[in-house]
Every structure is written in C-alpha cells, then in structure tokens.
Amino acid sequence: MQTSFLLLDRAAVLLLGVGAGAAIGYSFVETPGAALPAIAPLPVKAAEAPTCAASAPTQLLKTLKHGAPVRVAVFGDSFGDGVAWALEQQLTKKAGYEVLKFSQPATGFTRYKRLNLETKAGEQLGPDPVDIAVISFGANDAQGIITDKGEYAPLMSDKWRAQIGERLDRFVKLMRAHQAMVYWVGLPRMRDAGLDRDVGAINQFYAQRMAALGVPFIDSRPVASDAKGEYAAYLDDSVTGERTLVRAGDGIHMSMTGYKWITRDLSERIRKSVEAARKLEGETAGDPVGTGR
C-alpha cells in the first residue's frame, strides 16, 4: 500500500522582567554603521510564508504508535522563552504534548564566545529523539562578529553571512539528527527604527537560509503589526475585536498575549501534522512503522 503524506509545515515569558528584557535586547545591538545591503521584504501575509511538504516523519509515527507525548523542543533567546510559554499554553499535556523549554536569554548565533548554541543544544537533548523542534533567535544577532578565523565581519557582510549561515545549517542538522521536524519563528517589527532595520535584514537572511534547508519560516510580522505593516503596541483581537496589548514595554518582546498571537498558526500547523501522522499510523498498523507496506 502506498500512502502519500503532506505536512503543512510552514514567536519571553519575561522571566527576567520587562526591564531586563530591554537590557538584553539592546545590550548586544551594534550601533548602526554602513547601510546594510538591500534585501527583499518577507511576504506580507502569513499564508504566503514558505511552506514545506515532507515525507512521513518516522519519529513522530513511533511516538504516536507507543502512545507517548509528542515532544516539542523550543530553542531561542529571551524571545524564545515567550514562544515556549505560548506553545505550552496551546499544545497542552492533556492534549498529548510535552513542550521542552531549551531557550536561554542573551544568546544568539553571533555570540558563540559566550555560548556555543550547537554544543548547548546537544547537551540539552542528550541521546533522546525529539518530535518537533521550534527555533527563534535574532535580536541578539544584530551585530558584527569575530569569525572562527579571527577576522571581524560587520553585520550582513559576506563573511558574516558565511559564518552565521554555517552555524544555522549545523544547528538544523543537529535537530534533524534527533529526528525532529523543524520550524523557525521569525521576529516581529521593533519599535526602534535602527533595530527594526537590522532585525528585518536578519529575518530575511534566516528565512532564505531556512528555505534552502526546507525548514518552514513563520513570519510573525503580519499578526504583530498594524494595518500599514508597522510596529504597534496595541492591536484589535481578531476574535473579540477588543483593543489588546501585544508588545512589552521595551519595544522588542511581545506581551504574554502577543506571544500566543504569533504562535497560533504554528500551533495549529503542529496539531494538523500530528493528526495527519496519527491517521497514517493507523492506516499502517501492523506494518513496519512508516513503510506503508
């Protein structure tokens, strides 16, 4: 029997407080220097964000076959903390999920002298597989770096892109070595114009890199911006119509409600993927997992 399987793959809980969140957001941002290279904007509508069709995820099928919770590991900085919290509210234990918060404030792909994200993630995961990995970094990456060869590379320069690109590729490869389906959650607009410009460039670079790797990039800007696509602290709730605070006071992070807003689509996609895998696992019951024979 042949069965086709299509997954529509497609962001802190401010544990340190809003003041600390602001300090984290700005302490690693380089003062804007030379103009960044022109980069095409991300899609305006969330529905237009890159999607990914994947074959049946073997690890997820095994998890469902054994009746174990679907393990969702979240990696990121303080923004990733918020993503993890929001996913935990939507992908509950009662519904059969286990959200693992592996995010850590003040980290990023440009700060490997402080913390090597690949080494840390490997230690956090250990030998165990994970069904889904969600990644969200960026605000702390708005700066130049010293490359592995000891050379200074300004933000978005060719050397910067080459070095950070290699780190991104290895990080995703690590997630896949643990059998995970991978998603990347992009950052919303920033209140500060200079930071917004830098984060926009980083968003675009990360989105392009994820597209090359076949990783869905969740563009959070459409649901966290006003009708003109600009930064907004308050937005109308799409369900109740009520004016709602969606951003933290630092102009960088989301409010608790805001984190839930920007992860609604991702949570729904994960649920649909799990239900599709559950259906496939039922169809192939009695066969070797995922063979369809």
PDB file of C-alpha atoms in Angstrom:
ATOM      1  CA  MET A   1       0.000   0.000   0.000  1.00  0.00           C
ATOM      2  CA  GLN A   2       1.291   3.434  -0.848  1.00  0.00           C
ATOM      3  CA  THR A   3       0.167   6.368   1.194  1.00  0.00           C
ATOM      4  CA  SER A   4       1.010   9.983   0.441  1.00  0.00           C
ATOM      5  CA  PHE A   5       1.594  12.217   3.421  1.00  0.00           C
ATOM      6  CA  LEU A   6       1.629  16.008   3.191  1.00  0.00           C
ATOM      7  CA  LEU A   7       2.663  18.054   6.199  1.00  0.00           C
ATOM      8  CA  LEU A   8       1.850  21.728   6.010  1.00  0.00           C
ATOM      9  CA  ASP A   9       4.974  22.897   7.765  1.00  0.00           C
ATOM     10  CA  ARG A  10       5.278  26.125   7.474  1.00  0.00           C
ATOM     11  CA  ALA A  11       7.120  33.790  18.249  1.00  0.00           C
ATOM     12  CA  ALA A  12       9.665  35.912  26.716  1.00  0.00           C
ATOM     13  CA  VAL A  13       7.719  34.901  29.199  1.00  0.00           C
ATOM     14  CA  LEU A  14       9.778  37.774  30.504  1.00  0.00           C
ATOM     15  CA  LEU A  15      11.324  35.701  33.265  1.00  0.00           C
ATOM     16  CA  LEU A  16      13.807  38.478  33.893  1.00  0.00           C
ATOM     17  CA  GLY A  17      11.172  41.188  33.740  1.00  0.00           C
ATOM     18  CA  VAL A  18      10.481  43.786  31.092  1.00  0.00           C
ATOM     19  CA  GLY A  19      13.411  45.932  32.203  1.00  0.00           C
ATOM     20  CA  ALA A  20      15.817  43.046  31.881  1.00  0.00           C
ATOM     21  CA  GLY A  21      14.246  42.121  28.576  1.00  0.00           C
ATOM     22  CA  ALA A  22      15.003  45.576  27.267  1.00  0.00           C
ATOM     23  CA  ALA A  23      18.567  45.347  28.503  1.00  0.00           C
ATOM     24  CA  ILE A  24      19.012  42.018  26.755  1.00  0.00           C
ATOM     25  CA  GLY A  25      17.516  43.342  23.550  1.00  0.00           C
ATOM     26  CA  TYR A  26      19.752  46.402  23.341  1.00  0.00           C
ATOM     27  CA  SER A  27      22.950  45.282  25.016  1.00  0.00           C
ATOM     28  CA  PHE A  28      24.006  43.183  22.030  1.00  0.00           C
ATOM     29  CA  VAL A  29      22.887  45.506  19.238  1.00  0.00           C
ATOM     30  CA  GLU A  30      25.644  47.271  17.370  1.00  0.00           C
ATOM     31  CA  THR A  31      25.266  50.957  16.661  1.00  0.00           C
ATOM     32  CA  PRO A  32      24.177  51.180  13.015  1.00  0.00           C
ATOM     33  CA  GLY A  33      27.101  51.910  10.732  1.00  0.00           C
ATOM     34  CA  ALA A  34      27.251  51.446   6.997  1.00  0.00           C
ATOM     35  CA  ALA A  35      23.976  50.811   5.242  1.00  0.00           C
ATOM     36  CA  LEU A  36      23.008  47.178   5.031  1.00  0.00           C
ATOM     37  CA  PRO A  37      22.647  45.554   1.621  1.00  0.00           C
ATOM     38  CA  ALA A  38      19.203  45.790   0.087  1.00  0.00           C
ATOM     39  CA  ILE A  39      17.126  42.741   0.957  1.00  0.00           C
ATOM     40  CA  ALA A  40      13.731  41.856  -0.436  1.00  0.00           C
ATOM     41  CA  PRO A  41      10.989  42.020   2.226  1.00  0.00           C
ATOM     42  CA  LEU A  42       9.444  38.898   3.662  1.00  0.00           C
ATOM     43  CA  PRO A  43       5.959  38.021   2.402  1.00  0.00           C
ATOM     44  CA  VAL A  44       3.327  40.411   3.750  1.00  0.00           C
ATOM     45  CA  LYS A  45       0.755  37.737   4.510  1.00  0.00           C
ATOM     46  CA  ALA A  46       1.399  34.832   6.841  1.00  0.00           C
ATOM     47  CA  ALA A  47      -0.254  32.476   4.360  1.00  0.00           C
ATOM     48  CA  GLU A  48       2.417  33.390   1.823  1.00  0.00           C
ATOM     49  CA  ALA A  49       5.287  32.375   4.086  1.00  0.00           C
ATOM     50  CA  PRO A  50       7.409  29.445   2.830  1.00  0.00           C
ATOM     51  CA  THR A  51       5.815  26.060   3.281  1.00  0.00           C
ATOM     52  CA  CYS A  52       7.307  22.602   3.257  1.00  0.00           C
ATOM     53  CA  ALA A  53       5.936  19.264   2.136  1.00  0.00           C
ATOM     54  CA  ALA A  54       7.676  16.409   3.918  1.00  0.00           C
ATOM     55  CA  SER A  55       7.506  12.640   3.914  1.00  0.00           C
ATOM     56  CA  ALA A  56       6.013  10.887   6.902  1.00  0.00           C
ATOM     57  CA  PRO A  57       8.099  11.758   9.985  1.00  0.00           C
ATOM     58  CA  THR A  58       9.269   8.381  11.269  1.00  0.00           C
ATOM     59  CA  GLN A  59       9.975   9.577  14.810  1.00  0.00           C
ATOM     60  CA  LEU A  60       6.539  11.152  15.186  1.00  0.00           C
ATOM     61  CA  LEU A  61       4.929   7.937  13.949  1.00  0.00           C
ATOM     62  CA  LYS A  62       6.894   5.966  16.537  1.00  0.00           C
ATOM     63  CA  THR A  63       5.847   8.357  19.291  1.00  0.00           C
ATOM     64  CA  LEU A  64       2.188   8.039  18.377  1.00  0.00           C
ATOM     65  CA  LYS A  65       2.437   4.278  17.978  1.00  0.00           C
ATOM     66  CA  HIS A  66       3.711   3.952  21.548  1.00  0.00           C
ATOM     67  CA  GLY A  67       1.169   6.417  22.936  1.00  0.00           C
ATOM     68  CA  ALA A  68       3.897   8.751  24.205  1.00  0.00           C
ATOM     69  CA  PRO A  69       3.576  12.556  24.404  1.00  0.00           C
ATOM     70  CA  VAL A  70       4.650  14.477  21.319  1.00  0.00           C
ATOM     71  CA  ARG A  71       7.881  16.220  22.386  1.00  0.00           C
ATOM     72  CA  VAL A  72       8.199  19.835  21.191  1.00  0.00           C
ATOM     73  CA  ALA A  73      11.628  21.317  21.967  1.00  0.00           C
ATOM     74  CA  VAL A  74      11.936  25.116  21.808  1.00  0.00           C
ATOM     75  CA  PHE A  75      15.313  26.804  21.289  1.00  0.00           C
ATOM     76  CA  GLY A  76      15.943  30.541  21.351  1.00  0.00           C
ATOM     77  CA  ASP A  77      16.843  33.598  23.397  1.00  0.00           C
ATOM     78  CA  SER A  78      14.503  35.551  25.705  1.00  0.00           C
ATOM     79  CA  PHE A  79      12.097  35.813  22.775  1.00  0.00           C
ATOM     80  CA  GLY A  80      12.260  32.027  22.551  1.00  0.00           C
ATOM     81  CA  ASP A  81      11.238  31.902  26.221  1.00  0.00           C
ATOM     82  CA  GLY A  82       7.985  33.558  25.234  1.00  0.00           C
ATOM     83  CA  VAL A  83       7.488  31.246  22.284  1.00  0.00           C
ATOM     84  CA  ALA A  84       7.966  28.239  24.558  1.00  0.00           C
ATOM     85  CA  TRP A  85       5.449  29.554  27.091  1.00  0.00           C
ATOM     86  CA  ALA A  86       2.869  30.285  24.408  1.00  0.00           C
ATOM     87  CA  LEU A  87       3.237  26.861  22.806  1.00  0.00           C
ATOM     88  CA  GLU A  88       2.843  25.240  26.215  1.00  0.00           C
ATOM     89  CA  GLN A  89      -0.486  27.032  26.633  1.00  0.00           C
ATOM     90  CA  GLN A  90      -1.727  25.794  23.262  1.00  0.00           C
ATOM     91  CA  LEU A  91      -0.118  22.356  22.994  1.00  0.00           C
ATOM     92  CA  THR A  92      -1.103  21.045  26.396  1.00  0.00           C
ATOM     93  CA  LYS A  93      -0.160  17.887  28.269  1.00  0.00           C
ATOM     94  CA  LYS A  94      -3.820  16.941  28.316  1.00  0.00           C
ATOM     95  CA  ALA A  95      -3.818  17.021  24.511  1.00  0.00           C
ATOM     96  CA  GLY A  96      -0.772  14.746  24.394  1.00  0.00           C
ATOM     97  CA  TYR A  97       2.120  17.212  24.079  1.00  0.00           C
ATOM     98  CA  GLU A  98       5.251  17.909  26.089  1.00  0.00           C
ATOM     99  CA  VAL A  99       6.842  21.314  25.446  1.00  0.00           C
ATOM    100  CA  LEU A 100      10.512  21.433  26.440  1.00  0.00           C
ATOM    101  CA  LYS A 101      11.922  24.925  27.017  1.00  0.00           C
ATOM    102  CA  PHE A 102      15.574  24.926  25.986  1.00  0.00           C
ATOM    103  CA  SER A 103      15.742  28.665  25.249  1.00  0.00           C
ATOM    104  CA  GLN A 104      18.165  30.924  27.123  1.00  0.00           C
ATOM    105  CA  PRO A 105      18.175  34.762  27.292  1.00  0.00           C
ATOM    106  CA  ALA A 106      21.033  36.816  25.859  1.00  0.00           C
ATOM    107  CA  THR A 107      22.129  34.142  23.387  1.00  0.00           C
ATOM    108  CA  GLY A 108      22.362  34.009  19.612  1.00  0.00           C
ATOM    109  CA  PHE A 109      24.298  32.768  16.628  1.00  0.00           C
ATOM    110  CA  THR A 110      26.673  35.750  16.804  1.00  0.00           C
ATOM    111  CA  ARG A 111      27.582  35.099  20.458  1.00  0.00           C
ATOM    112  CA  TYR A 112      29.388  31.764  20.320  1.00  0.00           C
ATOM    113  CA  LYS A 113      32.200  33.027  22.560  1.00  0.00           C
ATOM    114  CA  ARG A 114      29.567  33.378  25.270  1.00  0.00           C
ATOM    115  CA  LEU A 115      27.671  30.189  24.438  1.00  0.00           C
ATOM    116  CA  ASN A 116      28.010  27.760  21.543  1.00  0.00           C
ATOM    117  CA  LEU A 117      24.381  27.047  20.688  1.00  0.00           C
ATOM    118  CA  GLU A 118      25.163  23.757  18.969  1.00  0.00           C
ATOM    119  CA  THR A 119      27.104  22.372  21.923  1.00  0.00           C
ATOM    120  CA  LYS A 120      24.451  23.536  24.391  1.00  0.00           C
ATOM    121  CA  ALA A 121      21.567  22.091  22.355  1.00  0.00           C
ATOM    122  CA  GLY A 122      23.376  18.779  22.073  1.00  0.00           C
ATOM    123  CA  GLU A 123      23.771  18.675  25.852  1.00  0.00           C
ATOM    124  CA  GLN A 124      20.123  19.599  26.423  1.00  0.00           C
ATOM    125  CA  LEU A 125      18.790  16.943  24.069  1.00  0.00           C
ATOM    126  CA  GLY A 126      21.180  14.205  25.112  1.00  0.00           C
ATOM    127  CA  PRO A 127      20.695  10.916  23.261  1.00  0.00           C
ATOM    128  CA  ASP A 128      16.909  11.206  23.097  1.00  0.00           C
ATOM    129  CA  PRO A 129      14.934  11.887  19.910  1.00  0.00           C
ATOM    130  CA  VAL A 130      12.512  14.791  19.703  1.00  0.00           C
ATOM    131  CA  ASP A 131       9.428  15.020  17.508  1.00  0.00           C
ATOM    132  CA  ILE A 132       9.376  18.745  16.765  1.00  0.00           C
ATOM    133  CA  ALA A 133      11.982  21.497  17.170  1.00  0.00           C
ATOM    134  CA  VAL A 134      10.998  25.175  17.187  1.00  0.00           C
ATOM    135  CA  ILE A 135      13.777  27.778  16.858  1.00  0.00           C
ATOM    136  CA  SER A 136      13.596  31.541  17.455  1.00  0.00           C
ATOM    137  CA  PHE A 137      16.730  33.708  17.603  1.00  0.00           C
ATOM    138  CA  GLY A 138      17.587  37.086  16.146  1.00  0.00           C
ATOM    139  CA  ALA A 139      17.578  40.292  18.227  1.00  0.00           C
ATOM    140  CA  ASN A 140      20.912  39.474  19.854  1.00  0.00           C
ATOM    141  CA  ASP A 141      22.372  38.713  16.425  1.00  0.00           C
ATOM    142  CA  ALA A 142      22.118  42.326  15.231  1.00  0.00           C
ATOM    143  CA  GLN A 143      25.879  42.894  15.459  1.00  0.00           C
ATOM    144  CA  GLY A 144      29.147  42.116  13.777  1.00  0.00           C
ATOM    145  CA  ILE A 145      31.223  39.084  14.738  1.00  0.00           C
ATOM    146  CA  ILE A 146      34.752  37.794  15.009  1.00  0.00           C
ATOM    147  CA  THR A 147      34.814  34.801  12.690  1.00  0.00           C
ATOM    148  CA  ASP A 148      36.358  31.443  13.516  1.00  0.00           C
ATOM    149  CA  LYS A 149      39.401  32.663  11.575  1.00  0.00           C
ATOM    150  CA  GLY A 150      39.754  35.684  13.865  1.00  0.00           C
ATOM    151  CA  GLU A 151      38.512  38.209  11.295  1.00  0.00           C
ATOM    152  CA  TYR A 152      35.975  40.954  12.033  1.00  0.00           C
ATOM    153  CA  ALA A 153      32.824  40.646   9.957  1.00  0.00           C
ATOM    154  CA  PRO A 154      30.302  43.524  10.031  1.00  0.00           C
ATOM    155  CA  LEU A 155      26.614  42.718  10.268  1.00  0.00           C
ATOM    156  CA  MET A 156      25.288  41.307   6.981  1.00  0.00           C
ATOM    157  CA  SER A 157      28.692  41.363   5.288  1.00  0.00           C
ATOM    158  CA  ASP A 158      29.644  38.402   3.112  1.00  0.00           C
ATOM    159  CA  LYS A 159      31.867  36.994   5.855  1.00  0.00           C
ATOM    160  CA  TRP A 160      29.087  37.455   8.427  1.00  0.00           C
ATOM    161  CA  ARG A 161      26.614  35.618   6.233  1.00  0.00           C
ATOM    162  CA  ALA A 162      29.043  32.799   5.522  1.00  0.00           C
ATOM    163  CA  GLN A 163      29.914  32.255   9.196  1.00  0.00           C
ATOM    164  CA  ILE A 164      26.385  32.589  10.580  1.00  0.00           C
ATOM    165  CA  GLY A 165      24.976  30.568   7.694  1.00  0.00           C
ATOM    166  CA  GLU A 166      27.260  27.666   8.554  1.00  0.00           C
ATOM    167  CA  ARG A 167      26.126  27.797  12.182  1.00  0.00           C
ATOM    168  CA  LEU A 168      22.473  27.831  11.161  1.00  0.00           C
ATOM    169  CA  ASP A 169      22.990  24.848   8.873  1.00  0.00           C
ATOM    170  CA  ARG A 170      24.733  22.851  11.599  1.00  0.00           C
ATOM    171  CA  PHE A 171      22.051  23.693  14.161  1.00  0.00           C
ATOM    172  CA  VAL A 172      19.272  22.464  11.887  1.00  0.00           C
ATOM    173  CA  LYS A 173      21.319  19.377  11.058  1.00  0.00           C
ATOM    174  CA  LEU A 174      21.603  18.683  14.807  1.00  0.00           C
ATOM    175  CA  MET A 175      17.830  18.930  15.216  1.00  0.00           C
ATOM    176  CA  ARG A 176      17.311  16.522  12.339  1.00  0.00           C
ATOM    177  CA  ALA A 177      19.872  14.130  13.783  1.00  0.00           C
ATOM    178  CA  HIS A 178      17.438  13.886  16.704  1.00  0.00           C
ATOM    179  CA  GLN A 179      14.657  13.060  14.197  1.00  0.00           C
ATOM    180  CA  ALA A 180      12.831  16.383  14.658  1.00  0.00           C
ATOM    181  CA  MET A 181      10.543  18.227  12.293  1.00  0.00           C
ATOM    182  CA  VAL A 182      11.959  21.784  12.384  1.00  0.00           C
ATOM    183  CA  TYR A 183      10.248  25.194  12.378  1.00  0.00           C
ATOM    184  CA  TRP A 184      11.735  28.681  12.663  1.00  0.00           C
ATOM    185  CA  VAL A 185       9.763  31.566  14.211  1.00  0.00           C
ATOM    186  CA  GLY A 186      10.832  34.982  12.921  1.00  0.00           C
ATOM    187  CA  LEU A 187      10.827  38.237  14.873  1.00  0.00           C
ATOM    188  CA  PRO A 188       8.167  40.965  14.708  1.00  0.00           C
ATOM    189  CA  ARG A 189       8.854  44.596  13.930  1.00  0.00           C
ATOM    190  CA  MET A 190      10.863  46.543  16.503  1.00  0.00           C
ATOM    191  CA  ARG A 191       9.875  49.964  17.883  1.00  0.00           C
ATOM    192  CA  ASP A 192      13.369  51.427  17.378  1.00  0.00           C
ATOM    193  CA  ALA A 193      13.879  52.209  13.698  1.00  0.00           C
ATOM    194  CA  GLY A 194      17.545  51.208  13.605  1.00  0.00           C
ATOM    195  CA  LEU A 195      16.948  47.914  15.375  1.00  0.00           C
ATOM    196  CA  ASP A 196      13.922  47.251  13.181  1.00  0.00           C
ATOM    197  CA  ARG A 197      16.075  47.702  10.078  1.00  0.00           C
ATOM    198  CA  ASP A 198      18.725  45.307  11.393  1.00  0.00           C
ATOM    199  CA  VAL A 199      16.237  42.705  12.606  1.00  0.00           C
ATOM    200  CA  GLY A 200      14.408  42.898   9.284  1.00  0.00           C
ATOM    201  CA  ALA A 201      17.645  42.086   7.463  1.00  0.00           C
ATOM    202  CA  ILE A 202      18.357  39.213   9.867  1.00  0.00           C
ATOM    203  CA  ASN A 203      14.816  37.891   9.466  1.00  0.00           C
ATOM    204  CA  GLN A 204      15.203  37.857   5.714  1.00  0.00           C
ATOM    205  CA  PHE A 205      18.603  36.168   5.819  1.00  0.00           C
ATOM    206  CA  TYR A 206      17.349  33.487   8.219  1.00  0.00           C
ATOM    207  CA  ALA A 207      14.202  32.963   6.146  1.00  0.00           C
ATOM    208  CA  GLN A 208      16.258  32.477   2.985  1.00  0.00           C
ATOM    209  CA  ARG A 209      18.601  30.069   4.754  1.00  0.00           C
ATOM    210  CA  MET A 210      15.687  28.069   6.152  1.00  0.00           C
ATOM    211  CA  ALA A 211      14.072  27.921   2.716  1.00  0.00           C
ATOM    212  CA  ALA A 212      17.275  26.411   1.342  1.00  0.00           C
ATOM    213  CA  LEU A 213      17.183  23.823   4.137  1.00  0.00           C
ATOM    214  CA  GLY A 214      13.491  23.051   3.666  1.00  0.00           C
ATOM    215  CA  VAL A 215      12.602  24.484   7.081  1.00  0.00           C
ATOM    216  CA  PRO A 216       9.322  26.420   7.365  1.00  0.00           C
ATOM    217  CA  PHE A 217       9.841  30.038   8.456  1.00  0.00           C
ATOM    218  CA  ILE A 218       6.955  31.528  10.423  1.00  0.00           C
ATOM    219  CA  ASP A 219       6.779  35.251   9.672  1.00  0.00           C
ATOM    220  CA  SER A 220       5.372  36.831  12.840  1.00  0.00           C
ATOM    221  CA  ARG A 221       5.144  40.349  11.410  1.00  0.00           C
ATOM    222  CA  PRO A 222       1.698  40.151   9.786  1.00  0.00           C
ATOM    223  CA  VAL A 223      -0.077  39.249  13.040  1.00  0.00           C
ATOM    224  CA  ALA A 224       2.015  41.622  15.184  1.00  0.00           C
ATOM    225  CA  SER A 225       1.815  44.759  13.002  1.00  0.00           C
ATOM    226  CA  ASP A 226      -0.860  47.338  12.281  1.00  0.00           C
ATOM    227  CA  ALA A 227      -2.795  47.681   9.023  1.00  0.00           C
ATOM    228  CA  LYS A 228       0.172  49.503   7.455  1.00  0.00           C
ATOM    229  CA  GLY A 229       2.585  46.753   8.460  1.00  0.00           C
ATOM    230  CA  GLU A 230       4.216  48.943  11.117  1.00  0.00           C
ATOM    231  CA  TYR A 231       5.076  48.417  14.782  1.00  0.00           C
ATOM    232  CA  ALA A 232       2.058  48.588  17.092  1.00  0.00           C
ATOM    233  CA  ALA A 233       1.854  48.065  20.857  1.00  0.00           C
ATOM    234  CA  TYR A 234      -1.915  47.552  20.720  1.00  0.00           C
ATOM    235  CA  LEU A 235      -3.939  45.658  18.133  1.00  0.00           C
ATOM    236  CA  ASP A 236      -7.557  44.613  17.775  1.00  0.00           C
ATOM    237  CA  ASP A 237      -8.184  40.996  18.721  1.00  0.00           C
ATOM    238  CA  SER A 238      -9.275  39.128  15.599  1.00  0.00           C
ATOM    239  CA  VAL A 239     -11.850  37.169  17.614  1.00  0.00           C
ATOM    240  CA  THR A 240     -13.279  39.643  20.154  1.00  0.00           C
ATOM    241  CA  GLY A 241     -12.409  42.899  18.406  1.00  0.00           C
ATOM    242  CA  GLU A 242     -11.092  44.270  21.703  1.00  0.00           C
ATOM    243  CA  ARG A 243      -8.059  46.541  21.758  1.00  0.00           C
ATOM    244  CA  THR A 244      -5.270  44.358  23.163  1.00  0.00           C
ATOM    245  CA  LEU A 245      -1.720  44.983  24.367  1.00  0.00           C
ATOM    246  CA  VAL A 246       0.521  42.710  22.285  1.00  0.00           C
ATOM    247  CA  ARG A 247       4.013  44.144  22.936  1.00  0.00           C
ATOM    248  CA  ALA A 248       6.168  44.501  26.047  1.00  0.00           C
ATOM    249  CA  GLY A 249       7.233  47.955  27.190  1.00  0.00           C
ATOM    250  CA  ASP A 250      10.761  47.547  25.796  1.00  0.00           C
ATOM    251  CA  GLY A 251       9.545  47.663  22.188  1.00  0.00           C
ATOM    252  CA  ILE A 252      11.311  44.368  21.468  1.00  0.00           C
ATOM    253  CA  HIS A 253       9.485  41.497  23.151  1.00  0.00           C
ATOM    254  CA  MET A 254       5.817  40.554  22.945  1.00  0.00           C
ATOM    255  CA  SER A 255       3.321  40.671  25.788  1.00  0.00           C
ATOM    256  CA  MET A 256       2.096  37.317  27.079  1.00  0.00           C
ATOM    257  CA  THR A 257      -0.960  37.648  24.845  1.00  0.00           C
ATOM    258  CA  GLY A 258       1.258  38.707  21.951  1.00  0.00           C
ATOM    259  CA  TYR A 259       3.320  35.531  22.138  1.00  0.00           C
ATOM    260  CA  LYS A 260       0.140  33.489  21.892  1.00  0.00           C
ATOM    261  CA  TRP A 261      -0.949  35.530  18.876  1.00  0.00           C
ATOM    262  CA  ILE A 262       2.233  34.943  16.903  1.00  0.00           C
ATOM    263  CA  THR A 263       2.286  31.205  17.645  1.00  0.00           C
ATOM    264  CA  ARG A 264      -1.371  30.433  16.891  1.00  0.00           C
ATOM    265  CA  ASP A 265      -0.644  29.498  13.294  1.00  0.00           C
ATOM    266  CA  LEU A 266       2.353  27.379  14.282  1.00  0.00           C
ATOM    267  CA  SER A 267       0.369  25.570  16.988  1.00  0.00           C
ATOM    268  CA  GLU A 268      -2.388  24.793  14.517  1.00  0.00           C
ATOM    269  CA  ARG A 269       0.103  23.516  11.940  1.00  0.00           C
ATOM    270  CA  ILE A 270       1.712  21.262  14.510  1.00  0.00           C
ATOM    271  CA  ARG A 271      -1.688  19.886  15.538  1.00  0.00           C
ATOM    272  CA  LYS A 272      -2.605  19.211  11.918  1.00  0.00           C
ATOM    273  CA  SER A 273       0.726  17.489  11.273  1.00  0.00           C
ATOM    274  CA  VAL A 274       0.252  15.308  14.345  1.00  0.00           C
ATOM    275  CA  GLU A 275      -3.299  14.399  13.335  1.00  0.00           C
ATOM    276  CA  ALA A 276      -2.127  13.542   9.809  1.00  0.00           C
ATOM    277  CA  ALA A 277       0.628  11.351  11.272  1.00  0.00           C
ATOM    278  CA  ARG A 278      -1.868   9.760  13.667  1.00  0.00           C
ATOM    279  CA  LYS A 279      -4.116   8.887  10.745  1.00  0.00           C
ATOM    280  CA  LEU A 280      -1.210   7.462   8.764  1.00  0.00           C
ATOM    281  CA  GLU A 281      -0.006   5.442  11.754  1.00  0.00           C
ATOM    282  CA  GLY A 282      -3.489   3.957  11.994  1.00  0.00           C
ATOM    283  CA  GLU A 283      -3.533   3.093   8.294  1.00  0.00           C
ATOM    284  CA  THR A 284      -0.181   1.316   8.528  1.00  0.00           C
ATOM    285  CA  ALA A 285      -0.886  -0.503  11.806  1.00  0.00           C
ATOM    286  CA  GLY A 286       0.674  -3.938  11.710  1.00  0.00           C
ATOM    287  CA  ASP A 287       3.305  -2.857   9.169  1.00  0.00           C
ATOM    288  CA  PRO A 288       6.859  -1.648   9.881  1.00  0.00           C
ATOM    289  CA  VAL A 289       6.433   1.969  11.030  1.00  0.00           C
ATOM    290  CA  GLY A 290       6.246   4.369   8.108  1.00  0.00           C
ATOM    291  CA  THR A 291       6.765   1.771   5.358  1.00  0.00           C
ATOM    292  CA  GLY A 292       3.202   1.760   4.111  1.00  0.00           C
ATOM    293  CA  ARG A 293       3.518  -1.942   3.217  1.00  0.00           C
TER     294      ARG A 293
END
